[in-house]
Amino acid sequence: MLNASWAKGFSAAITVCDADGIILEMNDKACEVFAKYGGKALIGRNVLDCHPEPARSKLQEMLRTRKVNCYTIEKNGIKKLVYQAPWYEDAEYMGFVEVIIETPNEMPHHVR
């Protein structure tokens, strides 16, 4: 999974959890983004324990229904795109991947 060198140093935060919400892997950027919550020490913890309500209930529902969740946020003046989607191995549901990408304040949007 994230043991690949491209994922380790990728500029977006990548966090992978299993179907029960246990954090399996985090790349360097994810460890940096979540440093104040434990960073790499979050691996092995349940992602549900890392979120207050109503986010916790939303995550429980996502793990159950396997639906993609995508939104943007702004935190400390930095805009981010958050994309959370189920991952599969040999067609078997394995859990969720979260990718957080920092975006420019003004970003072009193209309709093609």
Coordinates of C-alpha atoms in Angstrom, one line a residue:
M1 CA 0.0 0.0 0.0
L2 CA 1.7 3.2 1.1
N3 CA 5.0 1.5 1.4
A4 CA 5.5 2.7 -2.2
S5 CA 8.0 5.5 -2.3
W6 CA 5.7 7.8 -4.4
A7 CA 3.0 7.7 -1.7
K8 CA 5.4 8.2 1.2
G9 CA 6.6 11.6 -0.1
F10 CA 3.5 12.6 -2.0
S11 CA 2.4 16.2 -1.3
A12 CA -1.1 15.3 -0.3
A13 CA -2.0 13.7 3.0
I14 CA -3.0 10.0 2.6
T15 CA -4.5 8.0 5.4
V16 CA -5.8 4.4 5.0
C17 CA -8.1 2.6 7.5
D18 CA -9.6 -0.8 7.5
A19 CA -13.3 -1.7 7.4
D20 CA -13.6 -1.2 11.2
G21 CA -11.9 2.2 11.1
I22 CA -8.5 1.1 12.3
I23 CA -5.8 3.4 10.8
L24 CA -3.4 1.1 8.8
E25 CA -1.1 3.6 7.1
M26 CA -0.3 7.3 6.9
N27 CA 2.1 8.9 4.5
D28 CA 4.6 11.6 5.6
K29 CA 2.2 14.5 4.8
A30 CA -0.7 12.9 6.8
C31 CA 1.7 12.4 9.8
E32 CA 2.6 16.1 9.5
V33 CA -1.1 17.3 9.1
F34 CA -2.2 15.3 12.1
A35 CA 1.0 15.8 14.2
K36 CA -0.8 17.6 17.0
Y37 CA -3.1 14.6 17.4
G38 CA -0.2 12.1 17.5
G39 CA 1.0 11.9 13.9
K40 CA 2.4 8.5 13.1
A41 CA 1.3 7.2 16.5
L42 CA -2.3 7.3 15.2
I43 CA -1.5 4.2 13.2
G44 CA -3.3 1.3 14.9
R45 CA -6.0 3.6 16.5
N46 CA -9.6 3.8 15.4
V47 CA -10.3 6.8 13.2
L48 CA -13.7 7.1 15.0
D49 CA -11.9 7.9 18.2
C50 CA -10.1 10.8 16.5
H51 CA -13.4 12.7 15.6
P52 CA -16.0 14.4 17.7
E53 CA -19.7 14.5 16.8
P54 CA -21.1 14.9 14.2
A55 CA -18.1 13.8 12.2
R56 CA -17.9 10.6 14.2
S57 CA -21.4 9.5 13.2
K58 CA -20.7 10.6 9.5
L59 CA -17.6 8.3 9.5
Q60 CA -19.5 5.4 11.0
E61 CA -22.2 5.8 8.2
M62 CA -19.5 6.0 5.5
L63 CA -17.8 2.8 6.8
R64 CA -21.2 1.1 6.8
T65 CA -22.5 2.3 3.5
R66 CA -19.2 2.5 1.6
K67 CA -20.2 5.9 0.0
V68 CA -17.7 8.4 -1.2
N69 CA -17.5 11.7 0.8
C70 CA -15.9 14.8 -0.8
Y71 CA -15.8 18.4 0.5
T72 CA -13.6 21.4 0.8
I73 CA -12.6 23.2 4.0
E74 CA -10.5 26.2 5.0
K75 CA -8.5 25.9 8.2
N76 CA -5.9 28.5 9.4
G77 CA -6.2 30.3 6.0
I78 CA -5.4 27.1 4.0
K79 CA -8.0 25.7 1.7
K80 CA -8.2 21.9 1.3
L81 CA -10.0 19.4 -0.7
V82 CA -10.9 16.3 1.4
Y83 CA -11.7 13.1 -0.6
Q84 CA -12.7 10.0 1.4
A85 CA -13.5 6.8 -0.6
P86 CA -13.7 3.1 0.0
W87 CA -10.8 0.9 -1.2
Y88 CA -11.0 -2.7 -2.3
E89 CA -8.7 -5.6 -2.7
D90 CA -9.7 -8.4 -5.1
A91 CA -13.2 -6.9 -5.1
E92 CA -13.5 -7.2 -1.3
Y93 CA -14.2 -4.0 0.7
M94 CA -11.2 -3.3 2.8
G95 CA -11.9 0.2 4.3
F96 CA -11.4 3.8 3.5
V97 CA -8.7 6.1 2.0
E98 CA -8.7 9.8 2.9
V99 CA -6.7 12.1 0.7
I100 CA -6.4 15.8 1.7
I101 CA -5.0 18.1 -0.9
E102 CA -4.1 21.7 -0.1
T103 CA -5.5 24.0 -2.8
P104 CA -4.7 27.5 -3.9
N105 CA -6.9 30.3 -2.6
E106 CA -7.9 31.1 -6.2
M107 CA -8.2 27.9 -8.3
P108 CA -9.4 27.8 -11.9
H109 CA -12.4 25.7 -12.7
H110 CA -12.8 24.3 -16.2
V111 CA -15.9 22.8 -17.8
R112 CA -14.9 20.4 -20.5

